JSON list of C-alpha atoms in Angstrom, two decimals:
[
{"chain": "U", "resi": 273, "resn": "UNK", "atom": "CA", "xyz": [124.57, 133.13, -61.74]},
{"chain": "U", "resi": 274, "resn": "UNK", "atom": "CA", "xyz": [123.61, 129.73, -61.26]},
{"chain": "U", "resi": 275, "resn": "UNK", "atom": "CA", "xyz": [126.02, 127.25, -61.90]},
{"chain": "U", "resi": 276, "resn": "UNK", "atom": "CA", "xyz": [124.64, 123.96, -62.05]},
{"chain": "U", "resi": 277, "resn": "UNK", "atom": "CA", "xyz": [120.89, 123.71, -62.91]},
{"chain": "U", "resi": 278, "resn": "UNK", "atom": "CA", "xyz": [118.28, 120.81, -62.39]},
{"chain": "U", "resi": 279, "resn": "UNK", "atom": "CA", "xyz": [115.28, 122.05, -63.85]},
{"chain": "U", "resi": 280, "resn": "UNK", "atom": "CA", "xyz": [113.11, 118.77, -63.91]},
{"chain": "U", "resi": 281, "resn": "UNK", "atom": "CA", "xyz": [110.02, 117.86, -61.84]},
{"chain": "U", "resi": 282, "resn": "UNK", "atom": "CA", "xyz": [109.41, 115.38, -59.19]},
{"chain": "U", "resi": 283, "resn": "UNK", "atom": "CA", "xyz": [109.68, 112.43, -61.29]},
{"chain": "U", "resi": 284, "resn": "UNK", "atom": "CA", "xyz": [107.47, 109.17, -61.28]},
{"chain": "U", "resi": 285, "resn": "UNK", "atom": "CA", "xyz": [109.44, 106.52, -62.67]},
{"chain": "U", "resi": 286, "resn": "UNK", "atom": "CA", "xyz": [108.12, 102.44, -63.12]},
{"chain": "U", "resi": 287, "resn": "UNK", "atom": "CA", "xyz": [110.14, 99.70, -61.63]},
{"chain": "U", "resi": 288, "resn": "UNK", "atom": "CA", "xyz": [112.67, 98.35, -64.15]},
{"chain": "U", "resi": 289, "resn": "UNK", "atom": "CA", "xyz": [112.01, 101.27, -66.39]},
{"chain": "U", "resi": 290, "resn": "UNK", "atom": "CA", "xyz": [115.19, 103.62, -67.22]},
{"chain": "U", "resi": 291, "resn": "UNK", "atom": "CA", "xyz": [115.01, 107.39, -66.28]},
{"chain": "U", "resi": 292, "resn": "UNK", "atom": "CA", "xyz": [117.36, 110.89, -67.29]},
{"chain": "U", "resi": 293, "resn": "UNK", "atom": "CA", "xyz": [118.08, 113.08, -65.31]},
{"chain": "U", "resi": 294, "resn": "UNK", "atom": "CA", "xyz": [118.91, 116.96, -66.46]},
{"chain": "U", "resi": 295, "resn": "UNK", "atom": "CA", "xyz": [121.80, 118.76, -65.38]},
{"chain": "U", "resi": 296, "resn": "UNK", "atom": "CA", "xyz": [123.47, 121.53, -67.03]},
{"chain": "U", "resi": 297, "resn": "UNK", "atom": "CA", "xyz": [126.35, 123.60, -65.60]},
{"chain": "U", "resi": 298, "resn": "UNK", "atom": "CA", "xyz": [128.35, 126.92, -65.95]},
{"chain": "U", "resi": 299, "resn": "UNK", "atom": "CA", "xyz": [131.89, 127.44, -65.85]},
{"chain": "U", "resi": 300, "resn": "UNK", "atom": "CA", "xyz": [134.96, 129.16, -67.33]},
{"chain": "U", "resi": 301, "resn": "UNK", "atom": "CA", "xyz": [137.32, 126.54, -66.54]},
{"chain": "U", "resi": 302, "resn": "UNK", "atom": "CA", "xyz": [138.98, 124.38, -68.38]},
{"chain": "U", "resi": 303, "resn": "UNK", "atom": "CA", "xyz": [139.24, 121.50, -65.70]},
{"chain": "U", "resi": 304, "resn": "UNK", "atom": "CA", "xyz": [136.17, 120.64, -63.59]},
{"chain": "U", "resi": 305, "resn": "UNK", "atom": "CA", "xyz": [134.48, 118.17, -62.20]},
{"chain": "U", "resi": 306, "resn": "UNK", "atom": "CA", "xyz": [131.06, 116.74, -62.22]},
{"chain": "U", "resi": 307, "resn": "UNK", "atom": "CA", "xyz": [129.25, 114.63, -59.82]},
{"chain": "U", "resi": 308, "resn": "UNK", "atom": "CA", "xyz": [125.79, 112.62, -58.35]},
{"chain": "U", "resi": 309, "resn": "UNK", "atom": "CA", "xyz": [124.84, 112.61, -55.34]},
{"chain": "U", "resi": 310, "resn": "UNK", "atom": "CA", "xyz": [121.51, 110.37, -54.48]},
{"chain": "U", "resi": 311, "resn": "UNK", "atom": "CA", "xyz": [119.87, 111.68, -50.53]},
{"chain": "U", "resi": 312, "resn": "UNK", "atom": "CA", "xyz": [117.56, 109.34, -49.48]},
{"chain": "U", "resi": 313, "resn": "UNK", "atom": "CA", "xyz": [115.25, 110.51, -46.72]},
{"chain": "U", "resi": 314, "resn": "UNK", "atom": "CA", "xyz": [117.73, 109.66, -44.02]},
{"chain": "U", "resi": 315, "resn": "UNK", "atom": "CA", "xyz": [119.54, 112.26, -45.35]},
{"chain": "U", "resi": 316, "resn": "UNK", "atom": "CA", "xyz": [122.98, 110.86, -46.12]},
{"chain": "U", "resi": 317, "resn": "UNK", "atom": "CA", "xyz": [124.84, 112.25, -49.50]},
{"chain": "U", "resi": 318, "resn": "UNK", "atom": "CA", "xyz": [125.38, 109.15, -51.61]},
{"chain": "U", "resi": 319, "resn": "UNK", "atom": "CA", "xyz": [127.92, 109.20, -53.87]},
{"chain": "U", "resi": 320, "resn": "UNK", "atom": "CA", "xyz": [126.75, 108.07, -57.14]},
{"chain": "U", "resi": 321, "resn": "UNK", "atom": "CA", "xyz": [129.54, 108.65, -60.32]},
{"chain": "U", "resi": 322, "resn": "UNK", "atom": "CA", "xyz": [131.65, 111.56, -61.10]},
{"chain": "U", "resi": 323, "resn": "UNK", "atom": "CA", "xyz": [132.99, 112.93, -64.75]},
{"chain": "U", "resi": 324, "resn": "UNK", "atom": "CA", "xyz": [136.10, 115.05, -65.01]},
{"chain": "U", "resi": 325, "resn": "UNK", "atom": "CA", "xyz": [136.26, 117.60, -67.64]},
{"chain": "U", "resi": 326, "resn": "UNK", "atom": "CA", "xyz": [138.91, 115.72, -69.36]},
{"chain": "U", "resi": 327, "resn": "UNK", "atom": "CA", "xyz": [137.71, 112.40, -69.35]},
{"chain": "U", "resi": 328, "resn": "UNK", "atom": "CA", "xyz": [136.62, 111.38, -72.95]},
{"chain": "U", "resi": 329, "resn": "UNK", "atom": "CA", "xyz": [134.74, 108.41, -71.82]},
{"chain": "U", "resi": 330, "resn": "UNK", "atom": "CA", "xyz": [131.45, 108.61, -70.35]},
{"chain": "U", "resi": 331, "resn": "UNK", "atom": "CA", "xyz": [131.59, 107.73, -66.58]},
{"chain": "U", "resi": 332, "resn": "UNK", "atom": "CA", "xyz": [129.85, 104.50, -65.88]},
{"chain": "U", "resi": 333, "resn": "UNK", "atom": "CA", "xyz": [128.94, 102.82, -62.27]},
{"chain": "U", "resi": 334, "resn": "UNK", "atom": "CA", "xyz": [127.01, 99.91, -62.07]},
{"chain": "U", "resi": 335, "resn": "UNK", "atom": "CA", "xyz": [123.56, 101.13, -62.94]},
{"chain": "U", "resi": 336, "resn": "UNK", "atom": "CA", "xyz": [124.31, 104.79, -63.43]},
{"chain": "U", "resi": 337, "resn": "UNK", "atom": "CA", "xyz": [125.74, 106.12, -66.42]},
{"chain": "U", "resi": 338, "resn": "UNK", "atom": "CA", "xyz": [126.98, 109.90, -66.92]},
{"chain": "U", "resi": 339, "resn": "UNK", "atom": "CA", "xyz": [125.78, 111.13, -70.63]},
{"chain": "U", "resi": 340, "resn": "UNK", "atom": "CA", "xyz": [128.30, 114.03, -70.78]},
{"chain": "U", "resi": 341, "resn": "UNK", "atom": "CA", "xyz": [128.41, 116.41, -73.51]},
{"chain": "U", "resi": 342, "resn": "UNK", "atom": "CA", "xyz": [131.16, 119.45, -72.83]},
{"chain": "U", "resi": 343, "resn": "UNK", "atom": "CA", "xyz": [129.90, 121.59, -75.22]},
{"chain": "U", "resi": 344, "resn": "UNK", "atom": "CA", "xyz": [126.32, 121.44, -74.75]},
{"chain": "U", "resi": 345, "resn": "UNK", "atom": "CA", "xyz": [127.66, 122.13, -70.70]},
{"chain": "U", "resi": 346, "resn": "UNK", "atom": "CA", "xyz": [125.16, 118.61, -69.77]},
{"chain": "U", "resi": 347, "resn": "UNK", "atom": "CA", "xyz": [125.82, 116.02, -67.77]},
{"chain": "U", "resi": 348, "resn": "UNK", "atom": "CA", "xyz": [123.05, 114.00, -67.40]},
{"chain": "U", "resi": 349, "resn": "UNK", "atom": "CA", "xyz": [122.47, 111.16, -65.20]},
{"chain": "U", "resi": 350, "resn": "UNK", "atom": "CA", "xyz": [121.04, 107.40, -66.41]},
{"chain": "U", "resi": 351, "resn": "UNK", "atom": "CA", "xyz": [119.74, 105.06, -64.16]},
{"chain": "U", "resi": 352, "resn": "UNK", "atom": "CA", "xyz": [119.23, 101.91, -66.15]},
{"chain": "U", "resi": 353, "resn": "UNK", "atom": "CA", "xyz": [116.44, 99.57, -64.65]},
{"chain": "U", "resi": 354, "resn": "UNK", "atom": "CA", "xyz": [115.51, 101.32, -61.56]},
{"chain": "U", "resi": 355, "resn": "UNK", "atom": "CA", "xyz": [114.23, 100.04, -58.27]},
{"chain": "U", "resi": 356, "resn": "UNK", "atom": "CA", "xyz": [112.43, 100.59, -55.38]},
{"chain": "U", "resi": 357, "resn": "UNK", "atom": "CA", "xyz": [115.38, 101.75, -53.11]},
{"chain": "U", "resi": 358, "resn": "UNK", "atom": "CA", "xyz": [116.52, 104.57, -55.73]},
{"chain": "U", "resi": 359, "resn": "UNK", "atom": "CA", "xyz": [113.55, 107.20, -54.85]},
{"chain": "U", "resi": 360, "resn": "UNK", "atom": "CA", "xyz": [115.14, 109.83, -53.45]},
{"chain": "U", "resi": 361, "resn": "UNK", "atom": "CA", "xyz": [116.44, 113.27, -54.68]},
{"chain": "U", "resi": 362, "resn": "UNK", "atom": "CA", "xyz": [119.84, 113.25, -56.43]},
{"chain": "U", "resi": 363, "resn": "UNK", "atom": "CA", "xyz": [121.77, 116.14, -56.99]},
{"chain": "U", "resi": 364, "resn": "UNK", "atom": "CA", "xyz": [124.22, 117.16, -59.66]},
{"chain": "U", "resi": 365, "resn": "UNK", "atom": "CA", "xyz": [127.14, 119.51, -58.60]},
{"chain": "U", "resi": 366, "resn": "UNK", "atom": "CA", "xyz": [130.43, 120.95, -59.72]},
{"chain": "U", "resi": 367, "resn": "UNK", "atom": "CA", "xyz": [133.83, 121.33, -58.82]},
{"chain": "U", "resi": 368, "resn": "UNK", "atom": "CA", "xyz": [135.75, 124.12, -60.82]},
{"chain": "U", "resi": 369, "resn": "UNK", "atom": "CA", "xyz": [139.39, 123.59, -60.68]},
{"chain": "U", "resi": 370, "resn": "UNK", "atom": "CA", "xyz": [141.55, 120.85, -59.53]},
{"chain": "U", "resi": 371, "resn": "UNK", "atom": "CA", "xyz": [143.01, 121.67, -55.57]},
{"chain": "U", "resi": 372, "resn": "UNK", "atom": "CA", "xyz": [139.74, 121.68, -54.42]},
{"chain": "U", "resi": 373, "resn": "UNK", "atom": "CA", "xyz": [136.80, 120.13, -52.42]},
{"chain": "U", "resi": 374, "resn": "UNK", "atom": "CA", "xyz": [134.25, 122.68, -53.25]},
{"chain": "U", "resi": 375, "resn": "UNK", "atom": "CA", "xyz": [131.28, 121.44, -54.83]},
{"chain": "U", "resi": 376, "resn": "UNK", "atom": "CA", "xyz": [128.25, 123.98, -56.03]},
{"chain": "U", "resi": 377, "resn": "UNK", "atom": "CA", "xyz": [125.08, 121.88, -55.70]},
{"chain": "U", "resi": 378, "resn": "UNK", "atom": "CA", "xyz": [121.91, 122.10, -58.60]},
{"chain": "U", "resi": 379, "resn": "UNK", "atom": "CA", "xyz": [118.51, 122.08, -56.50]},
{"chain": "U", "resi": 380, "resn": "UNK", "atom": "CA", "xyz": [118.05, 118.53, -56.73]},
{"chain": "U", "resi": 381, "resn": "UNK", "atom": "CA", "xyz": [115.06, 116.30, -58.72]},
{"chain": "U", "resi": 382, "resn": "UNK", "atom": "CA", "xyz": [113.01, 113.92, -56.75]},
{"chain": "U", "resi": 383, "resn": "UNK", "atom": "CA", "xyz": [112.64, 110.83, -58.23]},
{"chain": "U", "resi": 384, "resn": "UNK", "atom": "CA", "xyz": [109.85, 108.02, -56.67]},
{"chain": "U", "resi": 385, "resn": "UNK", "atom": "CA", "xyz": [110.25, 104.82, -58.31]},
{"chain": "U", "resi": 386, "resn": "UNK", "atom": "CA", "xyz": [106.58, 103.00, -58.35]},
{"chain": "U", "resi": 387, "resn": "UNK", "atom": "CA", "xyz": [106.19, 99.20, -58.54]},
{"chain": "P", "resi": 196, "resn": "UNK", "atom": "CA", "xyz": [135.45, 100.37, -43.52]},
{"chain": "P", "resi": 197, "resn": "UNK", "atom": "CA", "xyz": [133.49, 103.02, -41.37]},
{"chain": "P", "resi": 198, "resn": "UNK", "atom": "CA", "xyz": [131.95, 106.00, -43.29]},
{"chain": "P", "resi": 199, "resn": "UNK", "atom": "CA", "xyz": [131.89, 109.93, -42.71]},
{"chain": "P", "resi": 200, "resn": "UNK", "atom": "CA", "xyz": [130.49, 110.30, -38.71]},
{"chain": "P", "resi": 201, "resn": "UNK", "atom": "CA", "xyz": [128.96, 113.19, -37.47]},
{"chain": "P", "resi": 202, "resn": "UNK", "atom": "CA", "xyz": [127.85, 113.80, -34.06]},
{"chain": "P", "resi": 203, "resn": "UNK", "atom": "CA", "xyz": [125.15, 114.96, -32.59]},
{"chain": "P", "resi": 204, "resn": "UNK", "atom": "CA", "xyz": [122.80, 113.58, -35.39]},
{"chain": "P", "resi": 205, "resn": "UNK", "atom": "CA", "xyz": [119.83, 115.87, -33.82]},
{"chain": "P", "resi": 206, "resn": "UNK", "atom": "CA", "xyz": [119.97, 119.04, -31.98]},
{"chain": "P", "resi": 207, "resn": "UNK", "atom": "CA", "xyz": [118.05, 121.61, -30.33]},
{"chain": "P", "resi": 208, "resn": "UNK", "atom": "CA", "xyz": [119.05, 125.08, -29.90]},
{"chain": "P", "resi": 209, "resn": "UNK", "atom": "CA", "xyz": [117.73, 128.80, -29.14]},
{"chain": "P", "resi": 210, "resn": "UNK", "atom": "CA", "xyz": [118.38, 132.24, -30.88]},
{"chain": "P", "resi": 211, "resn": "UNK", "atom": "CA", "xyz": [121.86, 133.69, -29.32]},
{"chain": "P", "resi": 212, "resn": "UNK", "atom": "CA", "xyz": [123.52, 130.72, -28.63]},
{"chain": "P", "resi": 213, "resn": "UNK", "atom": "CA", "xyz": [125.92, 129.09, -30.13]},
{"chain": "P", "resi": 214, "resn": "UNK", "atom": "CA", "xyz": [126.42, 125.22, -31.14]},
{"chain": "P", "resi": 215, "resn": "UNK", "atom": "CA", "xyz": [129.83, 122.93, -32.17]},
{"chain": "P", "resi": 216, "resn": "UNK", "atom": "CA", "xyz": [129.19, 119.77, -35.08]},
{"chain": "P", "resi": 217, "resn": "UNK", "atom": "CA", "xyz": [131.51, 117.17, -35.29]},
{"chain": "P", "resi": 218, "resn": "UNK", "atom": "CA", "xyz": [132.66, 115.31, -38.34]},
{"chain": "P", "resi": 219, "resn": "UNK", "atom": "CA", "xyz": [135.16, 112.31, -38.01]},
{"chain": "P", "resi": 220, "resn": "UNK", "atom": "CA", "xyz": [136.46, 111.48, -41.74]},
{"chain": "P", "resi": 221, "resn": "UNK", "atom": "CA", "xyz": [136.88, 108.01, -43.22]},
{"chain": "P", "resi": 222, "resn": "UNK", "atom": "CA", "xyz": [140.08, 106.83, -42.06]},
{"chain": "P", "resi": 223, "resn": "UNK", "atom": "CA", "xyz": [143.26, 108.09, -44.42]},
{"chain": "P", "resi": 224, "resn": "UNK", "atom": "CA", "xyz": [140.97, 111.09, -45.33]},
{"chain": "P", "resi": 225, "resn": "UNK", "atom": "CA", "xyz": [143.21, 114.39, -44.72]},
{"chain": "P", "resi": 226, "resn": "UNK", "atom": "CA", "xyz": [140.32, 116.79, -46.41]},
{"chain": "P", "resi": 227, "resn": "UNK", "atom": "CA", "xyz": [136.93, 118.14, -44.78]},
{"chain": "P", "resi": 228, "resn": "UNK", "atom": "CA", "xyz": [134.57, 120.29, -46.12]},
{"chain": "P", "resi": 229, "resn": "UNK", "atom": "CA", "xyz": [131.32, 121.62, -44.83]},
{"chain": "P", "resi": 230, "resn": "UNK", "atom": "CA", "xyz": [128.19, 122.39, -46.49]},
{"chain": "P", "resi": 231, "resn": "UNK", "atom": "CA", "xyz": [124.40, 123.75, -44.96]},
{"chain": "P", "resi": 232, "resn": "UNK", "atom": "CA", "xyz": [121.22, 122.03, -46.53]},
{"chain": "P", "resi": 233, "resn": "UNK", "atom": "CA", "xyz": [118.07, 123.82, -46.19]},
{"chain": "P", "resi": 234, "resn": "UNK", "atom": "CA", "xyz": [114.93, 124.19, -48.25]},
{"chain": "P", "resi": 235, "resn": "UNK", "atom": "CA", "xyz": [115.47, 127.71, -49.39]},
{"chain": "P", "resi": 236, "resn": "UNK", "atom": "CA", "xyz": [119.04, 127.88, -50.53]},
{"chain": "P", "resi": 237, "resn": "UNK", "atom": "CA", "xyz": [119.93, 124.25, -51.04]},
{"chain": "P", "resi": 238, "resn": "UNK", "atom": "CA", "xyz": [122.98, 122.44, -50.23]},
{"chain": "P", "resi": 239, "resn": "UNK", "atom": "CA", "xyz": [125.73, 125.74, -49.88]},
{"chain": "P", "resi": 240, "resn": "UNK", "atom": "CA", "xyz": [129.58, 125.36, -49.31]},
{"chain": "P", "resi": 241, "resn": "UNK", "atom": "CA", "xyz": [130.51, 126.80, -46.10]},
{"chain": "P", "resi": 242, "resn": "UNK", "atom": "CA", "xyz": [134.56, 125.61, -45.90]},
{"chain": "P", "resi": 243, "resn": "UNK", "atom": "CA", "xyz": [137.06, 122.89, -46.52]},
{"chain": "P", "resi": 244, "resn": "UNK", "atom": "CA", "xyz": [140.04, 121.79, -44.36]},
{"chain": "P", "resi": 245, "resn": "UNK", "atom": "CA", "xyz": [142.68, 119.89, -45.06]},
{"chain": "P", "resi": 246, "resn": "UNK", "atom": "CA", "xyz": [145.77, 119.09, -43.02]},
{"chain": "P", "resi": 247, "resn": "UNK", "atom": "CA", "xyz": [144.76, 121.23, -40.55]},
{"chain": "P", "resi": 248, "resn": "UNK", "atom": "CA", "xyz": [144.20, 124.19, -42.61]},
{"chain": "P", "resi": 249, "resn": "UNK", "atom": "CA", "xyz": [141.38, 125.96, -44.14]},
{"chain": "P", "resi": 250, "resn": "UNK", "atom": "CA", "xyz": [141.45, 126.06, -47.73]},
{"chain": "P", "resi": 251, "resn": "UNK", "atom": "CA", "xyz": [138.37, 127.32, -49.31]},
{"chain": "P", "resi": 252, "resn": "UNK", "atom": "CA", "xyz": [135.59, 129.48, -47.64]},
{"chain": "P", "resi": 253, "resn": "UNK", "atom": "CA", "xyz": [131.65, 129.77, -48.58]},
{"chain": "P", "resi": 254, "resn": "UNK", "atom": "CA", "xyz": [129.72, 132.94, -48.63]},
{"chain": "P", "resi": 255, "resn": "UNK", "atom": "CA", "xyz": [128.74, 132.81, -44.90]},
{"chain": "P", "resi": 256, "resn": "UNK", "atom": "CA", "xyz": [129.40, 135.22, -42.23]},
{"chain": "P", "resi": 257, "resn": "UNK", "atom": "CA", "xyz": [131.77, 135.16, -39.70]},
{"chain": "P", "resi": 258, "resn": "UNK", "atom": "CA", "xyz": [129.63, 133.50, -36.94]},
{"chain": "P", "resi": 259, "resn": "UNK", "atom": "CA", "xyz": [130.17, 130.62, -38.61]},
{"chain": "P", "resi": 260, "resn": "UNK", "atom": "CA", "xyz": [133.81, 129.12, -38.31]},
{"chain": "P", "resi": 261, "resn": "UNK", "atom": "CA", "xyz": [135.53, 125.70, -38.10]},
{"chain": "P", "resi": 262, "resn": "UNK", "atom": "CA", "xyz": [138.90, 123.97, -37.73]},
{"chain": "P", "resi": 263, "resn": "UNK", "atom": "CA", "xyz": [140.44, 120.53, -38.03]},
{"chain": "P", "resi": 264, "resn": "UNK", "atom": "CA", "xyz": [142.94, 118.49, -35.90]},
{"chain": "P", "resi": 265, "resn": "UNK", "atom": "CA", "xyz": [145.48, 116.72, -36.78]},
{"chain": "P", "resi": 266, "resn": "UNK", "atom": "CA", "xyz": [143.87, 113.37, -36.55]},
{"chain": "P", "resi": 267, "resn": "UNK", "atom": "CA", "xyz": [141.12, 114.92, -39.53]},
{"chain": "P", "resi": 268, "resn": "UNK", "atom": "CA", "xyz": [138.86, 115.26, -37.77]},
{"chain": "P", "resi": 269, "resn": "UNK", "atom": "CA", "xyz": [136.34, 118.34, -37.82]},
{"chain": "P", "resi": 270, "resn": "UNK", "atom": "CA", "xyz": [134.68, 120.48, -36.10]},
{"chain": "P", "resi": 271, "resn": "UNK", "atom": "CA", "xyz": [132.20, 123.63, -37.26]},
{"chain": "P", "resi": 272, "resn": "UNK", "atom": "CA", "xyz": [130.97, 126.31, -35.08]},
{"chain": "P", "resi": 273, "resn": "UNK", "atom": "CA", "xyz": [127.85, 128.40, -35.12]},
{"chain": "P", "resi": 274, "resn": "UNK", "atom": "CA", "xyz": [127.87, 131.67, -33.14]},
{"chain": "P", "resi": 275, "resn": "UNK", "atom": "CA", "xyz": [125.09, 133.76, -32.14]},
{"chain": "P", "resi": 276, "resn": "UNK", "atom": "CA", "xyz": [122.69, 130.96, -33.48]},
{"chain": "P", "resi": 277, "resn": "UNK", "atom": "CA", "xyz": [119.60, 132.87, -36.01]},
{"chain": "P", "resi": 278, "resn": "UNK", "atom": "CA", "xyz": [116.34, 131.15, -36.86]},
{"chain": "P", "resi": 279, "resn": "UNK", "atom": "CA", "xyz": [117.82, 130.61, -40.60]},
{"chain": "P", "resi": 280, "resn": "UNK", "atom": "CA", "xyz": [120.35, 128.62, -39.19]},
{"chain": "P", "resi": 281, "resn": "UNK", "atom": "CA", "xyz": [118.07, 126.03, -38.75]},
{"chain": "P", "resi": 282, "resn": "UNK", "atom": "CA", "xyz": [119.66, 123.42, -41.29]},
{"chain": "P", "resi": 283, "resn": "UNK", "atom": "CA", "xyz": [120.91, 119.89, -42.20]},
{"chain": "P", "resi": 284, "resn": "UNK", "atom": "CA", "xyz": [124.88, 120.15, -41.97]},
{"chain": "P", "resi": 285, "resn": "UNK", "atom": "CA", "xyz": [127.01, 117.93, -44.22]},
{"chain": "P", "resi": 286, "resn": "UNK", "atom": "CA", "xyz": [130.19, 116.65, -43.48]},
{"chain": "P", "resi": 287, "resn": "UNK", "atom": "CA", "xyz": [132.39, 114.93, -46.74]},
{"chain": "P", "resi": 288, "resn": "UNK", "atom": "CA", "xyz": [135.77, 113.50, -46.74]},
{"chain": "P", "resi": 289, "resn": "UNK", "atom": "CA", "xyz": [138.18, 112.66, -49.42]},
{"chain": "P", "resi": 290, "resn": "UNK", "atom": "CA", "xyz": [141.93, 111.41, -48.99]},
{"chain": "P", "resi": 291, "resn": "UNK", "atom": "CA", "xyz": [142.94, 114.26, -50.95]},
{"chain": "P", "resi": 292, "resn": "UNK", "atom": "CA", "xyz": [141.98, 117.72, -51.88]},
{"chain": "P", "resi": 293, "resn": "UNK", "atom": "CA", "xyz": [140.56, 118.68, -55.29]},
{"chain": "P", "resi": 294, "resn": "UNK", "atom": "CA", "xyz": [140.28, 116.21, -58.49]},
{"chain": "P", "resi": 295, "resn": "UNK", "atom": "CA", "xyz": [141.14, 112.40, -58.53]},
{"chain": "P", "resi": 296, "resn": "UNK", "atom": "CA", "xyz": [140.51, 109.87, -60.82]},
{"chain": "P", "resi": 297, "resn": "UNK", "atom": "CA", "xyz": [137.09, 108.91, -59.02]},
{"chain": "P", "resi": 298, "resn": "UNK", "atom": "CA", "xyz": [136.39, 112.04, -57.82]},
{"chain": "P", "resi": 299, "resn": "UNK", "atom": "CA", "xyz": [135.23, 110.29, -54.25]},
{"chain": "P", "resi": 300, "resn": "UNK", "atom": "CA", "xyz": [134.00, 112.56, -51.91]},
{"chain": "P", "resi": 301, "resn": "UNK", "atom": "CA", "xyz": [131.75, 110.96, -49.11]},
{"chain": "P", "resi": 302, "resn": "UNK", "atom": "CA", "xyz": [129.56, 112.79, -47.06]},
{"chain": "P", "resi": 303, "resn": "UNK", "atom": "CA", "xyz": [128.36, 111.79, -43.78]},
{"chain": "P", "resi": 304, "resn": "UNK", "atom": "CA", "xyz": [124.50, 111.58, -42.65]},
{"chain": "P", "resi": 305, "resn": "UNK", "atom": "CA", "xyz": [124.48, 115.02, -41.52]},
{"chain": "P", "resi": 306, "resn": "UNK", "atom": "CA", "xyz": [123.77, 117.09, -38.28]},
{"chain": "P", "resi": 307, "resn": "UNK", "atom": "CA", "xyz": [120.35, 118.39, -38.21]},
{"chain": "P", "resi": 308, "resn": "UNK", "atom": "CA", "xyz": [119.71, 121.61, -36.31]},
{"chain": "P", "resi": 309, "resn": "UNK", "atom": "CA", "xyz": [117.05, 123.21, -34.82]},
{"chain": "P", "resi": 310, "resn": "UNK", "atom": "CA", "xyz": [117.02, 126.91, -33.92]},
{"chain": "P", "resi": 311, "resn": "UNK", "atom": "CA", "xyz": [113.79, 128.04, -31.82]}
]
């Protein structure tokens, strides 16, 4: 079964506009962890925010904002006042567990930011 | 600070041979792990090392293998190369294994190979 899922289109988004992205995940655990990852064509895996199954804030970074609600299993990305520079495809994943590195990937939504 | 580097960025290969990627983690970083990126299957888990040993395996087959010295860095190798093989291969470091309070796992700009 699929753990994390990322069901949205290629997204068009307008410059200074805000956009959501969808991610919804699968586990049995108890303690997790969720991430977002931007890849810009060069290919690099850009660490974006992360969320641990415990926290009772939602994660915040700069422009990106984690909406995370545990029992809905979403953890959906915010990217307040976008810009050129974040089109790219950004991936949700999951690590189940704590002594781990393991991360299971969603398939990634591309986002193009338009001026 | 330098990030995650993995060498050769670009490579080249035929069926039946085999090919060694090599990741050098940020400095302090003691864990590696190793995913495959390709169109089909997306970005999969293949292993993760830390302090020299491996400590979580992905659903690949044996052809595929790795190891880590005890500087950190990494190094994965593909036997027998296939055509599917052909991939983008991540390389992410963390100073520790499993959760933190950041979660910070930084991945290098991958290795992309070719398989004719």
């Amino acid at each position: 079964a699929q753990k994390i899922t990322q069901t949205q289109p290629g997204m068009f988004v307008q410059e200074k506009e805000a956009v959501t992205l969808d991610c919804t995940y699968d586990t049995s655990d108890q303690s997790y962890g969720l991430f977002w990852y931007k890849q810009p064509s060069s290919g690099e895996m850009i660490f974006l925010i992360y969320q641990g199954s415990y926290d009772e804030q939602n994660a915040t970074e700069g422009r990106y904002s984690l909406n995370f609600q545990k029992a809905r299993k979403s953890a959906n990305l915010v990217i307040s006042a976008s810009q050129l520079g974040d089109s790219a495809m950004y991936f949700c994943a999951m690590r189940e567990g704590r002594r781990n590195n393991r991360l299971a990937f969603g398939k990634g939504n591309q986002v193009v930011v338009i001026p | 600070k330098a990030g995650v580097t993995q060498t050769p960025r670009y490579l080249i290969k035929t069926r039946g041979q085999q090919v060694t990627l090599s990741c050098s983690p940020i400095s302090g970083h003691r864990s590696v792990s190793w995913y495959q990126q390709t169109p089909g299957q997306g970005l999969q888990f293949l292993f993760e090392y830390f302090s020299e040993t491996q400590r979580n395996k992905g659903n690949f087959p044996g052809r595929f293998s790795g190891r880590q010295f005890s500087n950190s860095r990494s190094e994965m190798n593909v036997s027998t190369l296939e055509l599917g093989d052909s991939a983008l291969y991540l390389c992410a470091s963390s100073w520790t294994t499993g959760t933190t309070r950041t979660g910070e796992l930084f991945f290098g700009e991958g290795s992309r190979l070719t398989v004719l």
